[in-house]
Coordinates of C-alpha atoms in Angstrom, one line a residue:
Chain F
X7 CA -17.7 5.6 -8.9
X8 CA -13.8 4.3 -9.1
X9 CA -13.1 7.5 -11.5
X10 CA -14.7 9.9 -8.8
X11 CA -12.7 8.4 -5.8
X12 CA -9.7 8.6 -8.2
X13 CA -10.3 12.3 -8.8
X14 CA -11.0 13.1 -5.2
X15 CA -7.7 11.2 -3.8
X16 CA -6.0 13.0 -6.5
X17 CA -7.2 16.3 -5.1
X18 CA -6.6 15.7 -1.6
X19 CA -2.9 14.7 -2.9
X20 CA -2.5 18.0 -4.8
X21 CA -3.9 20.1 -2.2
X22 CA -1.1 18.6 0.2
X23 CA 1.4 19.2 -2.0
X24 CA -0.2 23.1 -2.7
X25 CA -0.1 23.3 1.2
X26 CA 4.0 21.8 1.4
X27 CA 4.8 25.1 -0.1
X28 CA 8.1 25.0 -1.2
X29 CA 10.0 22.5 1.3
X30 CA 8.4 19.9 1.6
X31 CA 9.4 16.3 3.3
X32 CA 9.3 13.9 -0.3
X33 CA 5.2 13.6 -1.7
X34 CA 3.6 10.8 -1.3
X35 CA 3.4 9.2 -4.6
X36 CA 0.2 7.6 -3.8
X37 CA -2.7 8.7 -1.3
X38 CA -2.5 6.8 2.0
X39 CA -4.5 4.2 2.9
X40 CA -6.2 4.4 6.3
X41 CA -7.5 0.9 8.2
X42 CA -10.9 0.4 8.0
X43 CA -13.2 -1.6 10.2
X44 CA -16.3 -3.0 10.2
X45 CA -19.0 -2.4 12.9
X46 CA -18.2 -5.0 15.0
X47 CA -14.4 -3.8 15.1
X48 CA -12.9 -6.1 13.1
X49 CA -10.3 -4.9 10.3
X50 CA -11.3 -4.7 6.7
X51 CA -8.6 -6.7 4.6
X52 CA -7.3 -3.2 2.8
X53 CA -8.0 -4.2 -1.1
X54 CA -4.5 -2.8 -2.2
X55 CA -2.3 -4.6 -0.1
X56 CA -0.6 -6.3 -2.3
X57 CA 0.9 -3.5 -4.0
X58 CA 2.4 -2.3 -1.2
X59 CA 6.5 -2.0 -0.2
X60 CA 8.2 -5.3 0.5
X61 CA 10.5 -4.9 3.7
X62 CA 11.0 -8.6 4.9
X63 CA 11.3 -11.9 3.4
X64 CA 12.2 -14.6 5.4
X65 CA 11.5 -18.6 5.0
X66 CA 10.2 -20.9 7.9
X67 CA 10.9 -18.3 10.9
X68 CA 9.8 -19.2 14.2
X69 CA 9.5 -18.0 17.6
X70 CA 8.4 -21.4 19.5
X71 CA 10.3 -24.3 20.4
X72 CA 8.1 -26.5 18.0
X73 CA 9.2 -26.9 14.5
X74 CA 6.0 -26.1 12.3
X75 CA 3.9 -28.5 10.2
X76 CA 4.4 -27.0 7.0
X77 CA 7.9 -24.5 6.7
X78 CA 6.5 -21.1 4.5
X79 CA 7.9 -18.2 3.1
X80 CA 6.6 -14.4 4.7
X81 CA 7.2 -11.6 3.3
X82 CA 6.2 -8.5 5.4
X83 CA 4.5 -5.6 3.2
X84 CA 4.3 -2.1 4.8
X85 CA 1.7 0.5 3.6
X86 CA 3.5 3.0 1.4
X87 CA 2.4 6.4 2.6
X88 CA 3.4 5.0 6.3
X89 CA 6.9 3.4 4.3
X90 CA 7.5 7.1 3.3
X91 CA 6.8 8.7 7.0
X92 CA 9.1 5.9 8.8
X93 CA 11.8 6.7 6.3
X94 CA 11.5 10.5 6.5
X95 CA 11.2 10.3 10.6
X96 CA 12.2 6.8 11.9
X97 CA 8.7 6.9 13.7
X98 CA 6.0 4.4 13.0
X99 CA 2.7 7.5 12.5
X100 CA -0.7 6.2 13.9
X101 CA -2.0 4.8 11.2
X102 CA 0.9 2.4 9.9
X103 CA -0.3 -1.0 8.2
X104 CA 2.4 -3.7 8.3
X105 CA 0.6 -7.1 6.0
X106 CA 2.4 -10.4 6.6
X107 CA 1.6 -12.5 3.4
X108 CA 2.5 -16.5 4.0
X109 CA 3.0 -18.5 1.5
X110 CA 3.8 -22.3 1.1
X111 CA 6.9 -23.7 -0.8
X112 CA 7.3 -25.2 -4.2
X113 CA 10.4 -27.2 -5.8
X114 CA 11.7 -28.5 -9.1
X115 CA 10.2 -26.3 -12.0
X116 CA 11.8 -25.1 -14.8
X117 CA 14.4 -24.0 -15.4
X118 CA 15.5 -24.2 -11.8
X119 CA 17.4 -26.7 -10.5
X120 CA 18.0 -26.5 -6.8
X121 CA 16.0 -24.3 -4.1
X122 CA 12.3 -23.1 -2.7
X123 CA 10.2 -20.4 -4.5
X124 CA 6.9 -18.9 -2.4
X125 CA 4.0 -20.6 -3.7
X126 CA 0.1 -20.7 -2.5
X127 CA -0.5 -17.7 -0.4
X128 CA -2.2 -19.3 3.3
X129 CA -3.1 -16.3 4.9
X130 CA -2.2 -12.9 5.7
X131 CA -1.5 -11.1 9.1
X132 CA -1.5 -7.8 9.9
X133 CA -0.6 -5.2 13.0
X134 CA -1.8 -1.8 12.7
X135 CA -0.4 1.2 14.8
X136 CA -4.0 2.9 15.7
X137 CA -4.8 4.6 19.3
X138 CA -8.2 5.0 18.6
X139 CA -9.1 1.1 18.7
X140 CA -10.8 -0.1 22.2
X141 CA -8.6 -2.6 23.5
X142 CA -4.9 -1.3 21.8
X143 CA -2.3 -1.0 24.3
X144 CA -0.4 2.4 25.2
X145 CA 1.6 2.3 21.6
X146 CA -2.0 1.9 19.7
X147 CA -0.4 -2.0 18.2
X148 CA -3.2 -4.3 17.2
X149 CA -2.9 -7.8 15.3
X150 CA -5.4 -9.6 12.8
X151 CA -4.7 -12.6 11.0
X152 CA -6.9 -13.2 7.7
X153 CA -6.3 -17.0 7.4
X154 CA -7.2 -18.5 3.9
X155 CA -5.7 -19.1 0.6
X156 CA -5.4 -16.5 -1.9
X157 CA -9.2 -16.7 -3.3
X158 CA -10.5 -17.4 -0.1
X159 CA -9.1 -14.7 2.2
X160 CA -11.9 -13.6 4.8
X161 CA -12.9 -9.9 4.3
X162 CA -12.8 -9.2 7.7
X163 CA -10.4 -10.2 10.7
X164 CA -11.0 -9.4 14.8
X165 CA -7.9 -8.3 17.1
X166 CA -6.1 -11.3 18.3
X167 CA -5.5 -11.6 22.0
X168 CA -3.0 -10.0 23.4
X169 CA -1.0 -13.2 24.5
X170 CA -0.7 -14.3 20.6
X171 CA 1.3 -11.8 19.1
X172 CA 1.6 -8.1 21.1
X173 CA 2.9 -9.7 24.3
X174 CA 6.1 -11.0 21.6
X175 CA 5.8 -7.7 20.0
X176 CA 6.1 -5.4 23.0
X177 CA 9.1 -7.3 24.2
X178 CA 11.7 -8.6 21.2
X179 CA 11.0 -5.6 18.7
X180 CA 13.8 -3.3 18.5
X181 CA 11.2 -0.4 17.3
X182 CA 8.0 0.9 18.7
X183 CA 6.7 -3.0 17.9
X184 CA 7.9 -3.5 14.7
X185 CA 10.5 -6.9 14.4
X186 CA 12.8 -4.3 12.0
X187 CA 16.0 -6.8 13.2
X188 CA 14.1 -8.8 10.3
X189 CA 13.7 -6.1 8.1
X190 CA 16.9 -4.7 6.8
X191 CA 15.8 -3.0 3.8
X192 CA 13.4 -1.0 6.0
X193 CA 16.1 0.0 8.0
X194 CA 19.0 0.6 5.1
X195 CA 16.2 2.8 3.5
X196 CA 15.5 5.0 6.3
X197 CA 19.6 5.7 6.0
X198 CA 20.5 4.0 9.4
X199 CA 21.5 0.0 9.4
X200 CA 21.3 0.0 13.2
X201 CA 17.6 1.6 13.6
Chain N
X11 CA 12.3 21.2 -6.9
X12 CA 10.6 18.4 -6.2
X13 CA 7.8 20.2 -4.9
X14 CA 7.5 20.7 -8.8
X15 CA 8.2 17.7 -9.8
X16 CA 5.2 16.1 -7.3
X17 CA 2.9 18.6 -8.7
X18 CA 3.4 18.1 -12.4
X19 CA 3.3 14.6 -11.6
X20 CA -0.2 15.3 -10.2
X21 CA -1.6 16.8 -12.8
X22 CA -0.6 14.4 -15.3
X23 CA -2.2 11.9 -13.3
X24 CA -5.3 14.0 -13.0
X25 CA -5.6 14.9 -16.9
X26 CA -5.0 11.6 -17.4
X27 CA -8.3 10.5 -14.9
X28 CA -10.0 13.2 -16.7
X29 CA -9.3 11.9 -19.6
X30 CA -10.4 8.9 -19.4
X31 CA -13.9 10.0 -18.4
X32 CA -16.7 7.9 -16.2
X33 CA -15.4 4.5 -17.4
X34 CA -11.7 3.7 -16.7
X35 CA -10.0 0.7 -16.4
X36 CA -8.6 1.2 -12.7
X37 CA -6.4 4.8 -12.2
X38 CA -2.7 4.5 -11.7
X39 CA -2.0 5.5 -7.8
X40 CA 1.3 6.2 -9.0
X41 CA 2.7 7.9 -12.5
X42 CA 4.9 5.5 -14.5
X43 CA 8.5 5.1 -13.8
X44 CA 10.1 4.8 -17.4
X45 CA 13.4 3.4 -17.9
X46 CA 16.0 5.6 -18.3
X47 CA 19.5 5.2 -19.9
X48 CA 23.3 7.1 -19.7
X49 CA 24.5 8.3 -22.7
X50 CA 26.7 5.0 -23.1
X51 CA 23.4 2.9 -23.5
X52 CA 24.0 1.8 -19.6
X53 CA 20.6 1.0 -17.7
X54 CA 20.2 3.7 -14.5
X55 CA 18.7 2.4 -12.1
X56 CA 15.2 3.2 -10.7
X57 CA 15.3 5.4 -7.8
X58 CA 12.5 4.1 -6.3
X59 CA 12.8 0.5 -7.3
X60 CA 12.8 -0.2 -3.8
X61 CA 8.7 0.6 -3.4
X62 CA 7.5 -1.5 -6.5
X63 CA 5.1 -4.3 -6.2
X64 CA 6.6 -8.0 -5.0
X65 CA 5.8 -10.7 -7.3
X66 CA 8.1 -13.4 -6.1
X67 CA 10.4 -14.6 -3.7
X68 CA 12.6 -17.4 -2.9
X69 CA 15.8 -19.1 -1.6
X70 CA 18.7 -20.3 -3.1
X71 CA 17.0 -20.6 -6.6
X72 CA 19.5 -22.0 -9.1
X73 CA 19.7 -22.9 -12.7
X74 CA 22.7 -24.5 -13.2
X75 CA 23.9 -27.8 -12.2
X76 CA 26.5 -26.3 -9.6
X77 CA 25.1 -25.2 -6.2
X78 CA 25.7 -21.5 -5.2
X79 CA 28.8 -20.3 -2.9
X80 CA 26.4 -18.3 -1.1
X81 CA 22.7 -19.5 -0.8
X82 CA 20.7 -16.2 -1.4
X83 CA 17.3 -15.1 -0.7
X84 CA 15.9 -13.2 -4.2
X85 CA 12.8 -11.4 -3.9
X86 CA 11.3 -10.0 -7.7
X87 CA 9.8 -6.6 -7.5
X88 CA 8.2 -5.5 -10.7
X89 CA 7.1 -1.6 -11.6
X90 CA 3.8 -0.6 -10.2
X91 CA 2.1 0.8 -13.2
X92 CA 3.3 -2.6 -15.2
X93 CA 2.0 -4.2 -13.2
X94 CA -1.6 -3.0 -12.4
X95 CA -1.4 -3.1 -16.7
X96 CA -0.3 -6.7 -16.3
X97 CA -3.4 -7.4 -14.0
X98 CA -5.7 -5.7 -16.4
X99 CA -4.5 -7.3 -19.7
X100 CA -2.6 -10.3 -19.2
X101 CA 0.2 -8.5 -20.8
X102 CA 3.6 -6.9 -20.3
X103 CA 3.6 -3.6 -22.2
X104 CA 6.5 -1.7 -23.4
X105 CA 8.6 -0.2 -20.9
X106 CA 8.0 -3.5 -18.4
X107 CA 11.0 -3.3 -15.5
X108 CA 11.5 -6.2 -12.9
X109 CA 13.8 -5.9 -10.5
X110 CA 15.8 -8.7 -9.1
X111 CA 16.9 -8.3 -5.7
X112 CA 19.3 -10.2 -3.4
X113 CA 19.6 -10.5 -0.2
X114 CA 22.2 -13.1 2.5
X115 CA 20.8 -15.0 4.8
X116 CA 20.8 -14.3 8.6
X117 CA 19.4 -16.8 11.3
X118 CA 19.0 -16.6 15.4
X119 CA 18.1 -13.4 15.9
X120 CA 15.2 -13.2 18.6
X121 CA 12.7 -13.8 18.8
X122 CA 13.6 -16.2 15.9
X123 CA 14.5 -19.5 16.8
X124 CA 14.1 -21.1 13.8
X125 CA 14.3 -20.2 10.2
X126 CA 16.0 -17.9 7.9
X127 CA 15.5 -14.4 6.7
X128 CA 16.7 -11.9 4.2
X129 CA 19.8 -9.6 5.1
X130 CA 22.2 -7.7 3.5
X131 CA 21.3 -6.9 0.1
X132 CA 24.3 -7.9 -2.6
X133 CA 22.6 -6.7 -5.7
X134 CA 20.0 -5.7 -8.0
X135 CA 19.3 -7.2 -11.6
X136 CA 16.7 -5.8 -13.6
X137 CA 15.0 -7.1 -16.7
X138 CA 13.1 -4.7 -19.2
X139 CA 10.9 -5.0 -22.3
X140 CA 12.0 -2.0 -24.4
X141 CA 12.0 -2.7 -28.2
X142 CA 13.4 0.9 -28.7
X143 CA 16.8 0.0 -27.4
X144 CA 19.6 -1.8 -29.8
X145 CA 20.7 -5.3 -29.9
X146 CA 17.4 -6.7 -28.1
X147 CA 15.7 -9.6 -29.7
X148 CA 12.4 -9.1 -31.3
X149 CA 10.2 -9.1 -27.6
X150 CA 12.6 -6.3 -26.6
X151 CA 13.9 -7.4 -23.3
X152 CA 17.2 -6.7 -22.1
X153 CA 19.0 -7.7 -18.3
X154 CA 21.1 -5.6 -16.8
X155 CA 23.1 -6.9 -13.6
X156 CA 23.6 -4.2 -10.6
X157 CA 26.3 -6.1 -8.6
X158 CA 27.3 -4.5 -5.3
X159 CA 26.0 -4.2 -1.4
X160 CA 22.9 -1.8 -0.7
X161 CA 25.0 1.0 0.7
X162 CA 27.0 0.3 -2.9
X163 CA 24.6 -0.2 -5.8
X164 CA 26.1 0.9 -9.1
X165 CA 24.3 4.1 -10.6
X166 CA 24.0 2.2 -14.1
X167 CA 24.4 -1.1 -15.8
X168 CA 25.3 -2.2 -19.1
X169 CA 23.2 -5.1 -21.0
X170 CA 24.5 -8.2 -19.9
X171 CA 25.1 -10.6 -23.1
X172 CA 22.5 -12.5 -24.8
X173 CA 24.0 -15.9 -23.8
X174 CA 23.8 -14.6 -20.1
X175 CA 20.1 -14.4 -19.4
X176 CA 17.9 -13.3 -22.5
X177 CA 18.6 -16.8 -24.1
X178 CA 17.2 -18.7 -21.0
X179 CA 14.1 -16.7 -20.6
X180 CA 13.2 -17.0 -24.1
X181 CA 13.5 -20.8 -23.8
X182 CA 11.7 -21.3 -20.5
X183 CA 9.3 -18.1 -19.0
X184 CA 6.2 -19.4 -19.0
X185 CA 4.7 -15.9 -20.3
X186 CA 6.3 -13.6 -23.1
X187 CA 10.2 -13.8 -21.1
X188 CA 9.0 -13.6 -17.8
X189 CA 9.2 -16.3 -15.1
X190 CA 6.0 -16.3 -14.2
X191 CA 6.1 -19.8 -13.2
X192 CA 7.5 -18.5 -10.1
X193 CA 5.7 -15.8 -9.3
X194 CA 2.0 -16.9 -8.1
X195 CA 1.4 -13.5 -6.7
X196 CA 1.1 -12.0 -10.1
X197 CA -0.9 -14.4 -11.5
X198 CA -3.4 -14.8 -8.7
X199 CA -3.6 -11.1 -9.0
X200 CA -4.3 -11.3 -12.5
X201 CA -7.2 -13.7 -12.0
X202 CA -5.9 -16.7 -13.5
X203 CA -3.6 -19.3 -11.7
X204 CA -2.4 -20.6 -14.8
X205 CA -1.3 -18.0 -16.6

C-alpha cells in the first residue's frame, strides 16, 4: 500500500513538472500535503508533520497579562509545499498548514553548562488557511490544538472558537493571519525582512 | 535547467520506489542532499539546509564555564533523508549533515507580552559523518562553522580543528557524536526515548 501511494505521489509530482514546461516557479521537492478531516469536521493530525520547515522558535511567549504555569519552548513548523508557494509569491495558498509544537524545558545535562533545551513535546496547534471549512472566516483561517505529549497526541482536533486564537490572529498578524513578526527566517527566505 | 534537474530527480526517486518492489522501508519524499566540498576541502553549504527536519532547539546553551556575550537561540536542523534513515535504523549513515543554526533574541513585539523569540540569524554550523574526507577520526565526522548574518552566510567552510568540537562530541553525544541528549524530537521519532 505505502509503495503504491509512493509511486502515485511520485507521478502526480512528475506530471507537474512535465506540465511546468520549461520555466517553471522552483519543484516541489516533496508532494503537498492537503488537511484532512474527519466526518465530524475535525482535523486529522497530518502524520508527517514533523518533518516539516522550521520558521519560529521562540521560548515562553505570551499574549495575556498572566505569566503561564509552566514557560515552554514553540517552534512553529509550516507545511513545505505551502513554505515553497509563500516564498515564491509572499501569499499564504488555500491550503497552507502552520503546526505549533510546545515543548517543556530541561536543564543541567551534559556537556552543557548553563541554558534551556526543548524537552517533552505537550501538544501541538495548528491554523490552516482553507475556505471550504463551514465556520472559517472571510481569509479561510481555522485553529486546532492537539493537546497531549508526544505518544499521546489525539488523532483528531475540532476548530477552536473564534475568541481563542483567530480574533488575535485577525488583528496583530502582519500577514494574511500568520504572526510572521515572529518568524524571521520565513520572511528572510522569501527575500524581504520587512514582509 | 532546473526543470531538468527536478525531473531527473524524479526519476531517480521513482526507480528507486520501483526498485524496491511491494515491501519498502518508508520512500524518501525528498532525494538525498549529499555533502558537497570546494576544491580546497572547504564544506559548501547546503542550499536548502533551511527546509530540513528540526531536531532540537534551545536558548543560551553553553558548554563552558564562561556565560555567552550574546545569549542565542540555536535550533538543530538535520538532513531529511538522514533522518527518516535515523528513524528507521537507529543509525546515522554516511553522509549524516546537521545543521546548527543561530539566531538573537527579540522580545515585545505584539501581540507578545512576554517571552522571547528567535531573530536575526548570526550563523550556521554544520556537523557531518563522512569517513571519505581526510583528517576525520575513525566515526568520520567533521564541523564546519558558517559565521556570518542570514543575508551574509559564507558559501563554504573549512573543518574547524579537532580540539574545537570533534573532541567534545566524542566524549559526551549520547549516540555515535551526536547530541542526542538534546534532541527529544528525534528520539521520540525514532521510537525510543532513551536512545
Amino acid at each position: 500500500m505505502k509503495a503504491n501511494l509512493a509511486v502515485v505521489a511520485l507521478v502526480v509530482a512528475a506530471t507537474w513538472t512535465l506540465r511546468a514546461g520549461s520555466a517553471p516557479t522552483a519543484p516541489p521537492a516533496a508532494v503537498a500535503t492537503a488537511p484532512d478531516y474527519d466526518p465530524q469536521g475535525a482535523l486529522v493530525l497530518p502524520k508527517d508533520f514533523r518533518e516539516w520547515v522550521m520558521v519560529g522558535g521562540s521560548l515562553g511567549l505570551g499574549y495575556g497579562d498572566a505569566p503561564p504555569a509552566h514557560e515552554m519552548f514553540a517552534h512553529t513548523l509550516m507545511e513545505p509545499a505551502a513554505y515553497r508557494h509563500f516564498v515564491d509569491t509572499g501569499s499564504f495558498r488555500e491550503g497552507t498548514m502552520f503546526a505549533l509544537v510546545l515543548q517543556g524545558t530541561a536543564e543541567s545535562v551534559l556537556p552543557a553548562r548553563r541554558g534551556l533545551f526543548a524537552s517533552t513535546m505537550h501538544g501541538v496547534e495548528m491554523s490552516v488557511k482553507d475556505s471550504s471549512r463551514p465556520g472559517v472566516d472571510k481569509a479561510g483561517w481555522a485553529y486546532y490544538a492537539f493537546n497531549g505529549t508526544s505518544a499521546a497526541l489525539p488523532r483528531t482536533a475540532a476548530p477552536a472558537p473564534k475568541n481563542s486564537c483567530l480574533n488575535c490572529h485577525a488583528e496583530h498578524a502582519r500577514r494574511d493571519h500568520v504572526f510572521i513578526q515572529f518568524y524571521p527566517l520565513l520572511s528572510e527566505a522569501a527575500g524581504d525582512p520587512t514582509r
